Tab-separated table of C-alpha atoms in Angstrom:
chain	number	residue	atom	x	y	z
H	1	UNK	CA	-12.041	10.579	-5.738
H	2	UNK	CA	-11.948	7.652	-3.442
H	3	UNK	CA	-13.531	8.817	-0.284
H	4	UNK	CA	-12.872	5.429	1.508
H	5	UNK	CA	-13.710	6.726	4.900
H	6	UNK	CA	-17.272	8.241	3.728
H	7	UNK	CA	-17.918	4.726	1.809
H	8	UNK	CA	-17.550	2.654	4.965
H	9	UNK	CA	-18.602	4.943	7.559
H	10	UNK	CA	-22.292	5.118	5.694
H	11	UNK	CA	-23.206	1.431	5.245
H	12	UNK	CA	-26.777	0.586	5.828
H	13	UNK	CA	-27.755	-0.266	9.372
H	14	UNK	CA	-30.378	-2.640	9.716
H	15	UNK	CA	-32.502	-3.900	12.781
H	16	UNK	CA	-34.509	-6.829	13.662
H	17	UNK	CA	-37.878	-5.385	12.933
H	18	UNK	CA	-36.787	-4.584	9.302
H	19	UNK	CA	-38.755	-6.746	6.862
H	20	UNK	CA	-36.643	-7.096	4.137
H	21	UNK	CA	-32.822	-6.129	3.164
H	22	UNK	CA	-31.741	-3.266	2.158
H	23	UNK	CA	-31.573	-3.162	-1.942
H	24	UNK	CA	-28.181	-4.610	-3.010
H	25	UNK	CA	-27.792	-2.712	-5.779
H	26	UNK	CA	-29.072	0.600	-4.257
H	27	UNK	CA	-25.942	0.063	-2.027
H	28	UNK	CA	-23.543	-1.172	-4.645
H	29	UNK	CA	-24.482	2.059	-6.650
H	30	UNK	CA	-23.727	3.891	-3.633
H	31	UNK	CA	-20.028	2.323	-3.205
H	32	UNK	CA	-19.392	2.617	-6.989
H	33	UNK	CA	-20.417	6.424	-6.398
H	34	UNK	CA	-17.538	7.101	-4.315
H	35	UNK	CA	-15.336	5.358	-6.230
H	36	UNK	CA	-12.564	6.278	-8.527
H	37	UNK	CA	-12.640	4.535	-12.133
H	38	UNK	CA	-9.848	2.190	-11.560
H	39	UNK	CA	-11.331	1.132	-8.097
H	40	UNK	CA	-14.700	0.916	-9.845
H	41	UNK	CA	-13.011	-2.047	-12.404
H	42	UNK	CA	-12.170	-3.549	-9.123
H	43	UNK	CA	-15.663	-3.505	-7.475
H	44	UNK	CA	-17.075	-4.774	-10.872
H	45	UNK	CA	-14.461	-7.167	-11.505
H	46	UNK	CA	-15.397	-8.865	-8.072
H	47	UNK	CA	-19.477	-8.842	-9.090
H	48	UNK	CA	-18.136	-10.667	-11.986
H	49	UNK	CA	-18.347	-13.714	-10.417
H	50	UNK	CA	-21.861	-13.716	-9.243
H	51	UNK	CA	-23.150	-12.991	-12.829
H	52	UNK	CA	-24.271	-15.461	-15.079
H	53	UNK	CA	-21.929	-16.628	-18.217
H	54	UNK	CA	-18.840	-15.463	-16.401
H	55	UNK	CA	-16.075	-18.245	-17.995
H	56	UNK	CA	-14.377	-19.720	-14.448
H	57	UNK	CA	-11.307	-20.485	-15.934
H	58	UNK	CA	-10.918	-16.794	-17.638
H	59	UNK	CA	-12.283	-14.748	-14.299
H	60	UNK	CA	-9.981	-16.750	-11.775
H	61	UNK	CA	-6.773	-16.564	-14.381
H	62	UNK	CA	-7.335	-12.476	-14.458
H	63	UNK	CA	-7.634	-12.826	-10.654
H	64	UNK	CA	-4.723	-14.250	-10.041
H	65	UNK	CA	-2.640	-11.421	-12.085
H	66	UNK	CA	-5.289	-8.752	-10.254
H	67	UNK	CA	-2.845	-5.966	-8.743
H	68	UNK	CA	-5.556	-6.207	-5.950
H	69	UNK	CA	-4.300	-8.142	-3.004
H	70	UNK	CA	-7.597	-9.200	-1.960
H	71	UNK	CA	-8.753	-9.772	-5.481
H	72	UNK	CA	-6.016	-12.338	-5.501
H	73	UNK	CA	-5.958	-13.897	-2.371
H	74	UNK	CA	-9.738	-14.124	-1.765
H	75	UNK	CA	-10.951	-15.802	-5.019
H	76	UNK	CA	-7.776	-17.973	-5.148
H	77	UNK	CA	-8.909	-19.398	-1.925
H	78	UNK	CA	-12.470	-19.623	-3.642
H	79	UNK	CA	-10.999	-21.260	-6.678
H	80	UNK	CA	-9.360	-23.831	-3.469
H	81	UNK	CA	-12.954	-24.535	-2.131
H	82	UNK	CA	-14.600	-25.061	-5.454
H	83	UNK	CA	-11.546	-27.104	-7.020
H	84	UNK	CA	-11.829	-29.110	-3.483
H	85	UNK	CA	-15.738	-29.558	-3.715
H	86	UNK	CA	-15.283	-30.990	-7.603
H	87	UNK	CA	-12.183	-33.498	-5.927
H	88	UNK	CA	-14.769	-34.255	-3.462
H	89	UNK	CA	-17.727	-34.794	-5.998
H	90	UNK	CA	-15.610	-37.100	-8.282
H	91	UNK	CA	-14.729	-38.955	-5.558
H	92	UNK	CA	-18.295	-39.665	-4.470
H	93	UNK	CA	-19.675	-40.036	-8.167
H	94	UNK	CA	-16.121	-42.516	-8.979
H	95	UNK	CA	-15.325	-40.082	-11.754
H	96	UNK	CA	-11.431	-39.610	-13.009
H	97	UNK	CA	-9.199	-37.154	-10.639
H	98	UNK	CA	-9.210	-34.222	-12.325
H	99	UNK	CA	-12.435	-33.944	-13.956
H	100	UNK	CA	-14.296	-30.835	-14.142
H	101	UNK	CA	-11.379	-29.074	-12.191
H	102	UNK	CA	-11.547	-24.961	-12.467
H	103	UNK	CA	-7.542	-23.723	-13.487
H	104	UNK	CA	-6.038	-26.730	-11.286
H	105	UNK	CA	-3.594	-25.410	-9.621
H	106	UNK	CA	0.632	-26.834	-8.117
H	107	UNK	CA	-0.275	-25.818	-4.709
H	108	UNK	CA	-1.730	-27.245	-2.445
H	109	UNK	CA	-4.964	-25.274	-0.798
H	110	UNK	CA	-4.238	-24.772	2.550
H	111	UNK	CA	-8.167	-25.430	3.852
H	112	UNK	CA	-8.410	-28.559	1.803
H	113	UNK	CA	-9.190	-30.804	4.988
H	114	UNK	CA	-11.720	-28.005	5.847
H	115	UNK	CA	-13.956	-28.303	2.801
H	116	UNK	CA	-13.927	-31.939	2.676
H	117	UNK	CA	-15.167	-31.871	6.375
H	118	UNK	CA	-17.753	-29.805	5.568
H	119	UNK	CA	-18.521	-31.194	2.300
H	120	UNK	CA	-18.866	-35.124	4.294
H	121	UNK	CA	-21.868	-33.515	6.295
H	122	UNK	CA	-25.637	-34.666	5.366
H	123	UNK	CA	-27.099	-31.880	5.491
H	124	UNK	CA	-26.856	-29.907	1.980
H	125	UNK	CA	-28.212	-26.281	3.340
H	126	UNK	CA	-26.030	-26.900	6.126
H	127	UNK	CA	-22.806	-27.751	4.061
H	128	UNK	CA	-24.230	-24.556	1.869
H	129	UNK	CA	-24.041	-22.436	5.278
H	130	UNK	CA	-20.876	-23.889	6.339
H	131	UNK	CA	-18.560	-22.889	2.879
H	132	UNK	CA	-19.895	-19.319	3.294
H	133	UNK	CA	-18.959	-19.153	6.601
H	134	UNK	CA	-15.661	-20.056	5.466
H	135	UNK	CA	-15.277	-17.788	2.667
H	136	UNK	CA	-17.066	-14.882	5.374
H	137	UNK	CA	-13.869	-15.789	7.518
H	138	UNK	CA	-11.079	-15.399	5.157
H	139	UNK	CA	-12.286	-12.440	3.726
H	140	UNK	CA	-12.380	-11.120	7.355
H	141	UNK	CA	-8.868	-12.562	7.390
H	142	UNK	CA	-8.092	-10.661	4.315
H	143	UNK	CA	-8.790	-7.224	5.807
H	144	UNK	CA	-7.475	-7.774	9.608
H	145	UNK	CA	-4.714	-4.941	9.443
H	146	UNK	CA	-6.715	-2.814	6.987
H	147	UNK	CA	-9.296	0.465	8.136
H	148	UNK	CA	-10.165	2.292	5.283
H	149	UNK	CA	-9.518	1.189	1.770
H	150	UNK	CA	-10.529	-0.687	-1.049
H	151	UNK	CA	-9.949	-4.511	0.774
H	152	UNK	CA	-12.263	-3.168	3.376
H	153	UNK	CA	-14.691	-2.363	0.263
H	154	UNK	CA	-14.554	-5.516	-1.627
H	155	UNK	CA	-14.856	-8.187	1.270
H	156	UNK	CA	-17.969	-6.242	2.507
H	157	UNK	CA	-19.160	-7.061	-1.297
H	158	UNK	CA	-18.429	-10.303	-1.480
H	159	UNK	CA	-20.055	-10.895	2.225
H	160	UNK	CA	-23.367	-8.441	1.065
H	161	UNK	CA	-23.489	-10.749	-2.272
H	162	UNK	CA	-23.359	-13.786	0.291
H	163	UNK	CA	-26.342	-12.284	2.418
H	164	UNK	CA	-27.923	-11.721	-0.648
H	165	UNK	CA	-27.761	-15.043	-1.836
H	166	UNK	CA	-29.115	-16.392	1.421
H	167	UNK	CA	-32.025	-13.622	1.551
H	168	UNK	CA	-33.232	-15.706	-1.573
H	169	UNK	CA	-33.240	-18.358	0.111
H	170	UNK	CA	-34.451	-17.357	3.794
H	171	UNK	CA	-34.870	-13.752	4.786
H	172	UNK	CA	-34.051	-14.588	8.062
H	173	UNK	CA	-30.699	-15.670	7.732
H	174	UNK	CA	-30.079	-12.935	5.358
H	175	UNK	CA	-30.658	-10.577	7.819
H	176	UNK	CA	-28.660	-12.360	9.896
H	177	UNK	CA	-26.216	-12.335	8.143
H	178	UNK	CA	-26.299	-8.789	6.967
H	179	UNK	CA	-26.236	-7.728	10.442
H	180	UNK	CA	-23.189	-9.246	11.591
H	181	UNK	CA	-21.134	-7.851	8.252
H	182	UNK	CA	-22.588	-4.375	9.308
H	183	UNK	CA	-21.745	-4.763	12.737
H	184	UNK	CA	-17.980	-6.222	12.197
H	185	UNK	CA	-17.144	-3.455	9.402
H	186	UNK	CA	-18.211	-0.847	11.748
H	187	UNK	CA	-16.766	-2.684	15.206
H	188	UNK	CA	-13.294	-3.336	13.560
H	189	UNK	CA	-13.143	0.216	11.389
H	190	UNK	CA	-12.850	2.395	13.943
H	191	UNK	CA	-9.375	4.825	15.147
């Protein structure tokens, strides 16, 4: 029952003279529609994150043993930026190394230098703006050399939950942002 092609083919278009977003979980319910059940666990598994009382430690350990490559790959670069922002907040508050750390982890996170740029700006809806944009990018990255599966699926959830977010904030750069994710998924999905 995974109708892939149907799923991405009929995301929302918006335009500039639209008011307000589309409903997130009208088109959530939409994806999960064409869905089979084990890609369904997937999608859910991913909103997981974005709900309140979700343990860290317990969603980011099941992530990492996800059969999902982008399940894995995505939010163990997420667990990289929010391990690096708590390094970078115990540095600033003089706080012991390792304090408040989410699953540390052996390796070291390959955009490291990246988030504490970021994270050294002034500007704290800027910095905001600046770690999605990163985690927009590598879950771009993520899906490069995929058209129409699941990956395609899940990073244009995580990037509608980050347009979301942002609507809450400012409509403007919601739609924005919505926009651009409808316009890439339906630029870089076609044969």
């Amino acid at each position: 029952m995974n109708n892939y092609e149907y799923i991405i083919a009929s995301l929302p278009l918006i335009s500039a003279s639209d008011r307000v977003l589309p409903d997130t979980d009208a088109i959530l319910g939409e994806i999960r529609g064409g869905l089979s059940g084990r890609d369904a666990a997937d999608l859910d598994f991913v909103l997981g994150i974005y709900e309140e009382g979700t343990e860290p430690e317990k969603f980011y350990a099941k992530a990492a043993e996800s059969k999902s490559a982008f399940i894995r790959d995505y939010f163990g670069y997420d667990l990289g930026v929010k391990n690096t922002k708590v390094e970078y907040l115990n540095r600033a508050l003089d706080r012991p190394e390792g304090t408040d750390t989410v699953l540390p982890s052996e390796e070291e996170f390959e955009d490291r230098a990246k988030v504490l740029e970021i994270l050294s700006g002034k500007d704290i809806l800027a910095r905001e703006r600046a770690l999605d944009e990163l985690m927009w990018s590598k879950a771009e990255e993520l899906t490069v050399l995929h058209v129409f599966d699941l990956d395609v699926i899940l990073a244009f959830v995580v990037r509608l939950k980050t347009i979301d977010r942002w609507a809450r904030l400012d409509e403007n750069t919601g739609r924005e942002f919505f926009r651009k994710l409808v316009n890439e998924i339906r630029n870089n999905r076609t044969i």
